[in-house]
Coordinates of C-alpha atoms and ligand atoms in Angstrom, one line a residue:
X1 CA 35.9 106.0 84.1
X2 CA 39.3 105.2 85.8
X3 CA 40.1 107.4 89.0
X4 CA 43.5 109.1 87.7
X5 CA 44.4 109.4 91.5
X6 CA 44.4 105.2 91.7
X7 CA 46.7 103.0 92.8
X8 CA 47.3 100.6 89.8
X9 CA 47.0 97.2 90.3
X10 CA 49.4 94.5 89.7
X11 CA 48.8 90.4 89.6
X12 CA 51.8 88.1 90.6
X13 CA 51.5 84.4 90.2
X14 CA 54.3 83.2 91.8
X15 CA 56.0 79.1 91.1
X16 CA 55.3 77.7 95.0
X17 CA 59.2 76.5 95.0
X18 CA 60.9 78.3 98.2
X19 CA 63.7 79.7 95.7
X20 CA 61.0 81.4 93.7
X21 CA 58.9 82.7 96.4
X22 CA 60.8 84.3 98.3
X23 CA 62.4 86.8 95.5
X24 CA 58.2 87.0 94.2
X25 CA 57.4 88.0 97.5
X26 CA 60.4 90.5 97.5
X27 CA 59.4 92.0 94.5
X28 CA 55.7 92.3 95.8
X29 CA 57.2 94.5 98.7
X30 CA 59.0 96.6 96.1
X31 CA 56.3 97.0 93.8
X32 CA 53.6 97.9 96.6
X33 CA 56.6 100.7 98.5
X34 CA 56.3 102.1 95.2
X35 CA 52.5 102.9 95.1
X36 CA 51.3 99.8 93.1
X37 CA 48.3 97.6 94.5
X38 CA 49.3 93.9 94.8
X39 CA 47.4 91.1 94.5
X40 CA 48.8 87.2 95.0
X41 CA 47.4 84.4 93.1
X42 CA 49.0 81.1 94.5
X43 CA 48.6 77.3 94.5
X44 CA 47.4 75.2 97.6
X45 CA 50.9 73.8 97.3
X46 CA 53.8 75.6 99.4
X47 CA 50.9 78.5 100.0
X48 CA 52.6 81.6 101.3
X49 CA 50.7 82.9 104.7
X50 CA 48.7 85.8 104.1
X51 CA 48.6 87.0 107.2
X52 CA 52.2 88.0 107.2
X53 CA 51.4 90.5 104.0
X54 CA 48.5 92.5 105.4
X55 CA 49.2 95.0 102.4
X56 CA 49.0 92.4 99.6
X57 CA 45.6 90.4 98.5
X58 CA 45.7 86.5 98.1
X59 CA 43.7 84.5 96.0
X60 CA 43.9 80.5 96.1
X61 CA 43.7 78.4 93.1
X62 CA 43.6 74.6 93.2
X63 CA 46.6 73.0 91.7
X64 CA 45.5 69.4 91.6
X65 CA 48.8 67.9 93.0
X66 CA 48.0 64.8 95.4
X67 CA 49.7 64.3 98.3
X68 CA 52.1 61.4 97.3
X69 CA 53.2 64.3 94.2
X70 CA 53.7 67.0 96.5
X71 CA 55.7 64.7 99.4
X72 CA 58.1 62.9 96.3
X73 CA 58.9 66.3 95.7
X74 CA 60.5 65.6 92.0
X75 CA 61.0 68.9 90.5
X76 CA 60.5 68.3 86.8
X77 CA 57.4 66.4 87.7
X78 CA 56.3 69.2 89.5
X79 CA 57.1 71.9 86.7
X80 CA 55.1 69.9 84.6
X81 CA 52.3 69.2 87.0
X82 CA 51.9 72.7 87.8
X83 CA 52.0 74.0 84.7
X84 CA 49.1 71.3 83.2
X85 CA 47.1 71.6 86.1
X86 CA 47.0 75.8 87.2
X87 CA 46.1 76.9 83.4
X88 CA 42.6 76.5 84.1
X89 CA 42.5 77.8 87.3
X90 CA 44.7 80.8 87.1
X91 CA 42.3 81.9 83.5
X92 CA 39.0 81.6 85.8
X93 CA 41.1 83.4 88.9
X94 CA 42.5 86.2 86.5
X95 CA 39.2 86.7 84.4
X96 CA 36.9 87.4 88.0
X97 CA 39.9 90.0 89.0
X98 CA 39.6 91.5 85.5
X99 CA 36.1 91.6 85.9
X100 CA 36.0 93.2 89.7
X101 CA 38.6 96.0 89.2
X102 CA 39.1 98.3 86.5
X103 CA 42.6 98.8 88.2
X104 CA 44.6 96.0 86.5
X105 CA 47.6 96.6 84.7
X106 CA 49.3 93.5 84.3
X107 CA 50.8 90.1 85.5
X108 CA 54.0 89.3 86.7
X109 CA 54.6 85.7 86.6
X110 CA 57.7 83.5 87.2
X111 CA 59.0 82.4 83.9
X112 CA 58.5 78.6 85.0
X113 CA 54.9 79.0 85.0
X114 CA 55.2 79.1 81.2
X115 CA 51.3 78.5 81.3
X116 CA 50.8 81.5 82.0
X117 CA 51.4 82.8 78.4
X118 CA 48.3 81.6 76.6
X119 CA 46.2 82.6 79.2
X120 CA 47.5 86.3 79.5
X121 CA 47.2 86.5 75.7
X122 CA 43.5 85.3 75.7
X123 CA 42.1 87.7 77.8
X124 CA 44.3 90.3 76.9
X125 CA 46.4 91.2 79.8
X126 CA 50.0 92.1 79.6
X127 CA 52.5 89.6 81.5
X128 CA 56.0 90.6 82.6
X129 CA 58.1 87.7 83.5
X130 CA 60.3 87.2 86.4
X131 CA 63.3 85.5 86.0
X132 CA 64.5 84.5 89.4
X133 CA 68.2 83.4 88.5
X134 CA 70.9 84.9 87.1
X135 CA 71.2 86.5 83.4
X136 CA 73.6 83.9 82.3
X137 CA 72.0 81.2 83.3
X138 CA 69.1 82.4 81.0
X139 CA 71.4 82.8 78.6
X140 CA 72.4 79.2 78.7
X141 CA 68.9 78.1 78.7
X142 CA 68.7 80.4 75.7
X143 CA 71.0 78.7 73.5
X144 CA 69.9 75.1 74.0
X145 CA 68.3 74.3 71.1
X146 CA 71.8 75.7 69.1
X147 CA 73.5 72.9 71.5
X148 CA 71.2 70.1 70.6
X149 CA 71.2 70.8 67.5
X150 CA 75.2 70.9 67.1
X151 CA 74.8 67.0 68.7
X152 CA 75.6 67.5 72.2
X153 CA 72.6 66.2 73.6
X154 CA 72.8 63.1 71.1
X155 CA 76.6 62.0 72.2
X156 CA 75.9 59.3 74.8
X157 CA 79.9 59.6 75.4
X158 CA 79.5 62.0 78.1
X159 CA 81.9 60.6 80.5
X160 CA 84.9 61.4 77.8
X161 CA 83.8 64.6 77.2
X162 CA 82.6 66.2 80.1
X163 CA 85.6 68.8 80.8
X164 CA 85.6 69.7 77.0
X165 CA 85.0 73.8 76.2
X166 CA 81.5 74.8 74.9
X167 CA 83.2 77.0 72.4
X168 CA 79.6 78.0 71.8
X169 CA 78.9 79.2 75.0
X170 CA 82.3 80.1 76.9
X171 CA 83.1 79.4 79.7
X172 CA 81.3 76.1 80.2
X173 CA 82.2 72.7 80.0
X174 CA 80.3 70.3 78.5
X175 CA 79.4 69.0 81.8
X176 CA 77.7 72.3 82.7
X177 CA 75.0 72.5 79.7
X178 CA 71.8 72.7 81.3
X179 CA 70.3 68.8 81.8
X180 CA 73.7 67.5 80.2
X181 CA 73.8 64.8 82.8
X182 CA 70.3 63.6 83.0
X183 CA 69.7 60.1 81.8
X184 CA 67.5 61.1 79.9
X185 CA 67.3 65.2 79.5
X186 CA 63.9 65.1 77.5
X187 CA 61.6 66.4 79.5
X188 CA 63.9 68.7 81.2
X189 CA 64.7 70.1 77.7
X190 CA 60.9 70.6 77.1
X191 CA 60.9 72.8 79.8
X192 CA 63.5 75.0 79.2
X193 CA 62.3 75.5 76.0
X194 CA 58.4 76.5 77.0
X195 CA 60.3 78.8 79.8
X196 CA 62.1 80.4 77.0
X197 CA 59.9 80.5 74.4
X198 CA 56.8 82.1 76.5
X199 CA 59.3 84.2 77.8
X200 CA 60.0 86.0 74.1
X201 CA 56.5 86.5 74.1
X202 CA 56.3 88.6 77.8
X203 CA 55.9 92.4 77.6
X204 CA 59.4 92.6 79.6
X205 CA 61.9 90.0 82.1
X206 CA 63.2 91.0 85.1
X207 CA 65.6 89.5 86.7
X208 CA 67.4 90.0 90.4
X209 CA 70.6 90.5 89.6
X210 CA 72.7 93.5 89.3
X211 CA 74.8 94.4 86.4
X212 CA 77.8 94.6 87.4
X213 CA 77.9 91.4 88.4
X214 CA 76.4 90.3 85.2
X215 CA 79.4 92.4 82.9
X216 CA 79.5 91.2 80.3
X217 CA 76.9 88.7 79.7
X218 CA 73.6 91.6 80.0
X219 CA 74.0 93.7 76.5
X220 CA 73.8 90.1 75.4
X221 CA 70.2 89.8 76.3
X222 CA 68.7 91.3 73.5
X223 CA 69.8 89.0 71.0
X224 CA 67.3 86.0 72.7
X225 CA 64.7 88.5 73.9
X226 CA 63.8 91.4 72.3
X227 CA 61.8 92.9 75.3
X228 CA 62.4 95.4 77.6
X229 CA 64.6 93.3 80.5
X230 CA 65.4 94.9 83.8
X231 CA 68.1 94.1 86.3
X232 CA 67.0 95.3 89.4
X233 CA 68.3 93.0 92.3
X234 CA 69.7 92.2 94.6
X235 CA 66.1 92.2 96.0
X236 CA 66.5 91.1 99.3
X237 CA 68.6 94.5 99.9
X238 CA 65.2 96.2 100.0
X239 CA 63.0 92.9 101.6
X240 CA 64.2 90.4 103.8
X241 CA 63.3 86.8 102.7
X242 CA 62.8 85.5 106.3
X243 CA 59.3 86.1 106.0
X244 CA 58.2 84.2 103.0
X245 CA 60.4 81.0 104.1
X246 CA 58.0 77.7 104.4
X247 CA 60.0 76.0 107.3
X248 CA 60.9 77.5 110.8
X249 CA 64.5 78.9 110.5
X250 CA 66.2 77.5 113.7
X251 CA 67.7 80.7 115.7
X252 CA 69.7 78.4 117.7
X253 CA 72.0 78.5 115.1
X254 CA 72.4 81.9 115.7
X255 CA 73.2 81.5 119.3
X256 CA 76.2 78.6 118.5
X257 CA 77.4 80.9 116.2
X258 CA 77.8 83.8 118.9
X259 CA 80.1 81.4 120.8
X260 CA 82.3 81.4 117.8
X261 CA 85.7 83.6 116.5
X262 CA 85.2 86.1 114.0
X263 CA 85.4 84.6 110.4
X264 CA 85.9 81.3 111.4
X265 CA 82.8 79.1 110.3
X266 CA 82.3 77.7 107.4
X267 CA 78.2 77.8 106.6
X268 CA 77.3 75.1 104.9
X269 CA 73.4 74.6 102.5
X270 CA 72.1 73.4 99.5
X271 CA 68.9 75.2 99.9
X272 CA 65.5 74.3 99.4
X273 CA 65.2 71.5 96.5
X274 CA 68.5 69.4 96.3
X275 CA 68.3 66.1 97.2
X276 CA 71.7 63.7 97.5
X277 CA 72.1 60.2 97.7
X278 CA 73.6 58.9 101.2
X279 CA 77.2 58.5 99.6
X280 CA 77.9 61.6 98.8
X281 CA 76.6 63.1 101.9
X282 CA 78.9 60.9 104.0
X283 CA 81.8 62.4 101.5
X284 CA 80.8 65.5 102.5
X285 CA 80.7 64.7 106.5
X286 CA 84.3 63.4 106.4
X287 CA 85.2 66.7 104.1
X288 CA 84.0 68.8 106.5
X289 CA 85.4 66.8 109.5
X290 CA 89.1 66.4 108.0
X291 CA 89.4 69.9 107.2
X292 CA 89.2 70.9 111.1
X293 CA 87.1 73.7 110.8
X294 CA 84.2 75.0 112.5
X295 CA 81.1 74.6 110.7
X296 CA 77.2 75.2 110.5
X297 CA 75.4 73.0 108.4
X298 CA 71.3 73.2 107.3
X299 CA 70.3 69.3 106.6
X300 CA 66.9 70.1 105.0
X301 CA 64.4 66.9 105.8
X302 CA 64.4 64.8 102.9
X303 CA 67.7 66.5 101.6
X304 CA 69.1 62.7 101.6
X305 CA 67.3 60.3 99.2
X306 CA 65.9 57.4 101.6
X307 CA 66.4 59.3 104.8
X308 CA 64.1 61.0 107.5
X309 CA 67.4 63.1 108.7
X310 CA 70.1 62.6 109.8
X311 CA 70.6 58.9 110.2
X312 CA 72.8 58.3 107.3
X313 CA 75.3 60.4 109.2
X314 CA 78.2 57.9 110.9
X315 CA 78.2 57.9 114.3
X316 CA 82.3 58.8 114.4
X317 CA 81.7 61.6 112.4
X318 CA 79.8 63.1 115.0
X319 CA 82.3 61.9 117.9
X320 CA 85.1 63.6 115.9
X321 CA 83.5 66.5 114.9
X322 CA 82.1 67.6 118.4
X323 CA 81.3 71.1 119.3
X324 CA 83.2 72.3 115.8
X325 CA 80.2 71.5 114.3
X326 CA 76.6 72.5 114.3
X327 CA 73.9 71.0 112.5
X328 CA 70.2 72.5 111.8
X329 CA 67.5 71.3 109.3
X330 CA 66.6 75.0 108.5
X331 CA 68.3 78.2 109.4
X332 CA 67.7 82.2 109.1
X333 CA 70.1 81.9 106.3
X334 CA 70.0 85.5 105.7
X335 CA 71.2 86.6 109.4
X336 CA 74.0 83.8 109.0
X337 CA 75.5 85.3 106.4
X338 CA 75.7 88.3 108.1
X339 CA 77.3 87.1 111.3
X340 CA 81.1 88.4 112.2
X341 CA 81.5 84.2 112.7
X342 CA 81.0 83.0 109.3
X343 CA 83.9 83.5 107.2
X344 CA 82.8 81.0 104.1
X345 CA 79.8 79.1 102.6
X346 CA 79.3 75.9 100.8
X347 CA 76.8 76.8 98.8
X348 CA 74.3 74.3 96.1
X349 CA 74.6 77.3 93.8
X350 CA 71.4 78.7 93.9
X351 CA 71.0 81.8 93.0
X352 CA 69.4 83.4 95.8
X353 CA 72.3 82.0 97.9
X354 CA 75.1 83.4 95.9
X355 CA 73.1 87.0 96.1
X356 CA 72.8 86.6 99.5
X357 CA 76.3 85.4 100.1
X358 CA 77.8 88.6 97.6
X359 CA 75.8 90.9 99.9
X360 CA 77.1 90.0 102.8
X361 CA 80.8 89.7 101.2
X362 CA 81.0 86.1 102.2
X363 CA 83.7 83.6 100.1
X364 CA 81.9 80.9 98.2
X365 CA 82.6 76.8 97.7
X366 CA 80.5 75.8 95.0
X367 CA 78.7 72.7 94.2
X368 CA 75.9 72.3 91.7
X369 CA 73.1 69.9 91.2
X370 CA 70.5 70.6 88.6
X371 CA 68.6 73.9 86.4
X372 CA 70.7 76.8 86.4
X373 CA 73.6 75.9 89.6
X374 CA 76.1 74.2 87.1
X375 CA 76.2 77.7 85.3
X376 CA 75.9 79.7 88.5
X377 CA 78.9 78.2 89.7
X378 CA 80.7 77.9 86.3
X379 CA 80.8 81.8 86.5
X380 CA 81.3 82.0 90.6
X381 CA 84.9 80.0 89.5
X382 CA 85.9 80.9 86.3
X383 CA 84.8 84.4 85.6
X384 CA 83.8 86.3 88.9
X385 CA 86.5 84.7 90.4
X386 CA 84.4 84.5 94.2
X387 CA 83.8 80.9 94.8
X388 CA 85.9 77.6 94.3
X389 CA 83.7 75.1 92.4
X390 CA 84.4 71.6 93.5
X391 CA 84.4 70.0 90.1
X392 CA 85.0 66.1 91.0
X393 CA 81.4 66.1 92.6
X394 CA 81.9 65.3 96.3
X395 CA 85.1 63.7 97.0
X396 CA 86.4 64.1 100.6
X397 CA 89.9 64.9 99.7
X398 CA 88.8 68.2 97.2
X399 CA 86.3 69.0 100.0
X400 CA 89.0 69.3 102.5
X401 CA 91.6 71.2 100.3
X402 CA 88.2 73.5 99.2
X403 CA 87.5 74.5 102.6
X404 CA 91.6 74.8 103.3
X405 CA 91.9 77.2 100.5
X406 CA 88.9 79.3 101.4
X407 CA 89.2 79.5 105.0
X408 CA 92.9 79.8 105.9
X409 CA 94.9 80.3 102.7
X410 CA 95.5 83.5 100.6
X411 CA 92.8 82.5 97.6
X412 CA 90.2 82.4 99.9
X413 CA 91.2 86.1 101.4
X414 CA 91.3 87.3 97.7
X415 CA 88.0 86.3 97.4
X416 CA 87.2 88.4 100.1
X417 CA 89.2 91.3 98.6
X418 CA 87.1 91.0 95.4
X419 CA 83.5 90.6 97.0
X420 CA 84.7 94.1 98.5
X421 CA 85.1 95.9 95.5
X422 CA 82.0 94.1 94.1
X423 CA 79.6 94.8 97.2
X424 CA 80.9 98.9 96.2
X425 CA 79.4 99.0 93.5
X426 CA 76.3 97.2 94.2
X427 CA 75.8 99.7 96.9
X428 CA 76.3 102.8 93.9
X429 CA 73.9 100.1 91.6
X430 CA 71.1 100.9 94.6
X431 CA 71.4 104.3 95.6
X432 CA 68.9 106.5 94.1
X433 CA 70.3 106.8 90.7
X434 CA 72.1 103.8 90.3
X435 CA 71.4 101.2 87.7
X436 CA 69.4 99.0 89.7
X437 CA 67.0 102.2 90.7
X438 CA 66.6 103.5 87.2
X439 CA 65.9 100.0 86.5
X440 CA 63.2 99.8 88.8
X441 CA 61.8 103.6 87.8
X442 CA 61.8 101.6 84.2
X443 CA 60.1 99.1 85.2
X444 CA 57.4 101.1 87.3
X445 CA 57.0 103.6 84.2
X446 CA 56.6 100.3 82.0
X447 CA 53.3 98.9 84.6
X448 CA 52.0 102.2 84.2
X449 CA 52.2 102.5 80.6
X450 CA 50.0 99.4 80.0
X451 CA 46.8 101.0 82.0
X452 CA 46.5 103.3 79.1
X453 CA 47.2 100.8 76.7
X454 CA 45.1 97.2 75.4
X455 CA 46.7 94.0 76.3
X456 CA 48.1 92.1 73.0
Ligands
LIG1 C1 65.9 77.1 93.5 C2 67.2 76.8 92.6 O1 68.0 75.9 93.2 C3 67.9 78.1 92.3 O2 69.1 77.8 91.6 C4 67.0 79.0 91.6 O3 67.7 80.1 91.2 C5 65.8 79.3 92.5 O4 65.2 78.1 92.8 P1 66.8 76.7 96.0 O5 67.4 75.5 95.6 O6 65.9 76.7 97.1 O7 66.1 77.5 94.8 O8 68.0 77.7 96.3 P2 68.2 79.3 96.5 O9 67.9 80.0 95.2 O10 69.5 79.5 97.1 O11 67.0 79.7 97.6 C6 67.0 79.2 98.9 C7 66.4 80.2 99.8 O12 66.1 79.6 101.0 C8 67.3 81.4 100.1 O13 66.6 82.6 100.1 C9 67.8 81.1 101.5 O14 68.1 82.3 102.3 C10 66.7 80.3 102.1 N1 67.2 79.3 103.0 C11 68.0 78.3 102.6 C12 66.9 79.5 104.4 O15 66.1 80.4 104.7 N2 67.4 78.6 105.3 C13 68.2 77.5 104.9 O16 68.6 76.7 105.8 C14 68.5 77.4 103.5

């Protein structure tokens, strides 16, 4: 007999990419403040450290990546690596947890790990899926197979038609469909649809996002998924994400910062799994040195294709740059954000990046690069007005005006004006019974339904 008085439990199986842990980990923290067990199941690959969660159980699953996979780091590769190789794996973890505790009441899994479907339905368990990007994203990913089926996938013209209107799927361009500009989009097309597909068949989708940022794009939902979905972010309002990040953040960056003038630093990162050919990342250099403003800049190891770090950097860029600049491979991106210094960020577009950025009212440029940042910053442009998307790629002179505009001209202060308003009524979304609360009461009454109920 179940002890009424129990904690219930709940299983997360997070996708070991560092954008995707971090808001599983979140979530974890939120689930477990409000009264639910957690336990972890996670891959030997990008393993979080247990020891910082003594409140949370871990269990290791192999995940059959060799080395040479896990250092080439290519991320469709991986998705489909991950999900061949962890089916097994997670089934055997899941089904000794099922058989140890009678406390189980479902899974949470990222929606990536699409394997994860045929497994929950087998044994009977139900699976919420986490969504870690933004609703309209999804919604792109969504309507894919309408897109290829009207021909845009099959038009090798691209270069012709790249600024054209989706009329289907205002306000993108053809150039922001998801995998549009892949050589060959096949496999990335195979994945969105798996994500999608085992995401219909989830017990409910959550997503970190909040809805007013999402207006008007989240009634929309419904029509692709017909399960409960809860908007309940930003996440890292209730948990940092400094603790779940896989390289050492470099607090020195903290320290140049302090040495700066209020607003004046442009923070620049493309996060955790961009990489850019040496080209465009000298563009960028001579963007950011031409424009005359301070910056900080995270250059992730193996961000540039070919390169160890830095060496692809020219040596005069550095000369001219001088103290204006500061470079890092990793920073406590979080606390950045929040410092009086930094007045803008150059951003890859990911979506924990523009959360965090919102939160800490901070003017956006955007750039995008693959999965869900060509939408992310379609909407940070054209429809939430609080970024300017540099839409020729990296070119040095749209760099420098960028960084003009958003540092010292009147767009970029109207930016700031908006992310105001915006950061209100997040705040309302989070107090007690905002939307993003009753979300999270919804989603916490939804868990606890499911104890007294069969899996599917
Ligand atoms: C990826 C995708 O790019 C993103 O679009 C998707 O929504 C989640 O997975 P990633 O590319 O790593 O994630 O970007 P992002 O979502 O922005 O996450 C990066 C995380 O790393 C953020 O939480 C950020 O605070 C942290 N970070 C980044 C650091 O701690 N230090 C850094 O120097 C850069």
């Amino acid at each position: 007999m179940d002890d009424p008085g129990k904690a219930l439990r709940v299983i997360l199986f997070p996708l070991p990419f560092q954008g995707h842990i971090n808001p599983m980990i979140q979530l974890a923290n939120i689930l477990h403040s409000r009264g639910f067990t957690i336990s972890i199941i996670h891959t030997h690959f990008n393993s979080p450290d247990p020891s910082k969660y003594p409140h949370l159980t871990f269990h290791l699953i192999p995940d059959g990546l060799s080395e040479d996979q896990e250092s080439k780091f290519d991320v469709l590769r991986l998705l489909h690596l991950l999900n061949a190789n962890c089916i097994g794996p997670f089934r055997e973890c899941l089904e000794k947890l099922m058989s140890a505790h009678d406390d189980i009441a479902c899974i949470i899994t990222d929606a990536l790990l699409f394997c994860s479907k045929d497994v929950a339905q087998d044994l009977g368990i139900h699976r919420i899926v986490l969504r870690t990007s933004s609703v309209c994203s999804f919604l792109a990913f969504a309507t894919v197979p309408l897109l290829q089926g009207k021909g845009y996938y099959s038009n090798n013209n691209l270069d012709s038609r790249r600024e054209d209107p989706v009329l289907e799927l205002p306000p993108l361009r053809v150039k922001d469909i998801p995998s549009i500009q892949r050589r060959n989009p096949n496999d990335a097309l195979k994945i969105l649809r798996n994500t999608v597909e085992a995401t219909k068949a989830a017990s409910g989708l959550i997503f970190n996002t909040f809805p007013d940022l999402e207006e008007p794009n989240h009634p929309n939902l419904h029509e692709h998924f017909r399960i409960p979905t809860f908007l309940v972010g930003p996440f890292h309002k209730f948990f940092s994400s400094a603790s779940s990040s896989l390289l050492t953040q470099d607090r020195s960056a903290i320290t140049w910062l302090d040495t700066q003038k209020p607003d004046s630093v442009l923070y620049v990162s493309f996060g955790s799994l961009v990489k850019m050919d040496e080209k465009n990342l000298i563009e960028m250099a001579w963007g950011l040195a031409n424009s005359m403003q301070p910056f900080l800049w995270a250059v992730r190891p193996g961000l540039v294709q070919g390169s160890e770090w830095l060496e692809s950097l020219p040596i005069e860029f550095l000369e001219v740059t001088g103290k204006r600049g500061y470079i890092v491979k990793w920073a406590p991106q979080q606390e950045v954000l929040s410092h009086p210094s930094v007045g803008g960020f150059w951003t890859h577009s990911g979506w924990n990046s523009v959360l965090e950025s919102i939160c800490e009212g901070v003017p956006m440029i955007c750039s995008s690069f693959l999965g869900d940042q060509m939408v992310n910053s379609r909407y940070l442009n054209d429809v939430w007005k609080l970024g300017i998307k540099l839409e020729n790629g990296f070119e040095k002179e749209e760099i420098e005006s960028a960084i003009r505009k958003l540092m010292l001209d009147r767009e970029g202060q109207e930016i700031r004006e908006r992310l105001v308003c915006l950061k209100e009524k997040m705040d309302v979304s989070l107090k007690t019974d905002g939307f993003s609360s009753r979300s999270l009461n919804a989603l916490s009454d939804l868990i606890s339904s499911f104890k007294s109920s069969s899996g599917f």
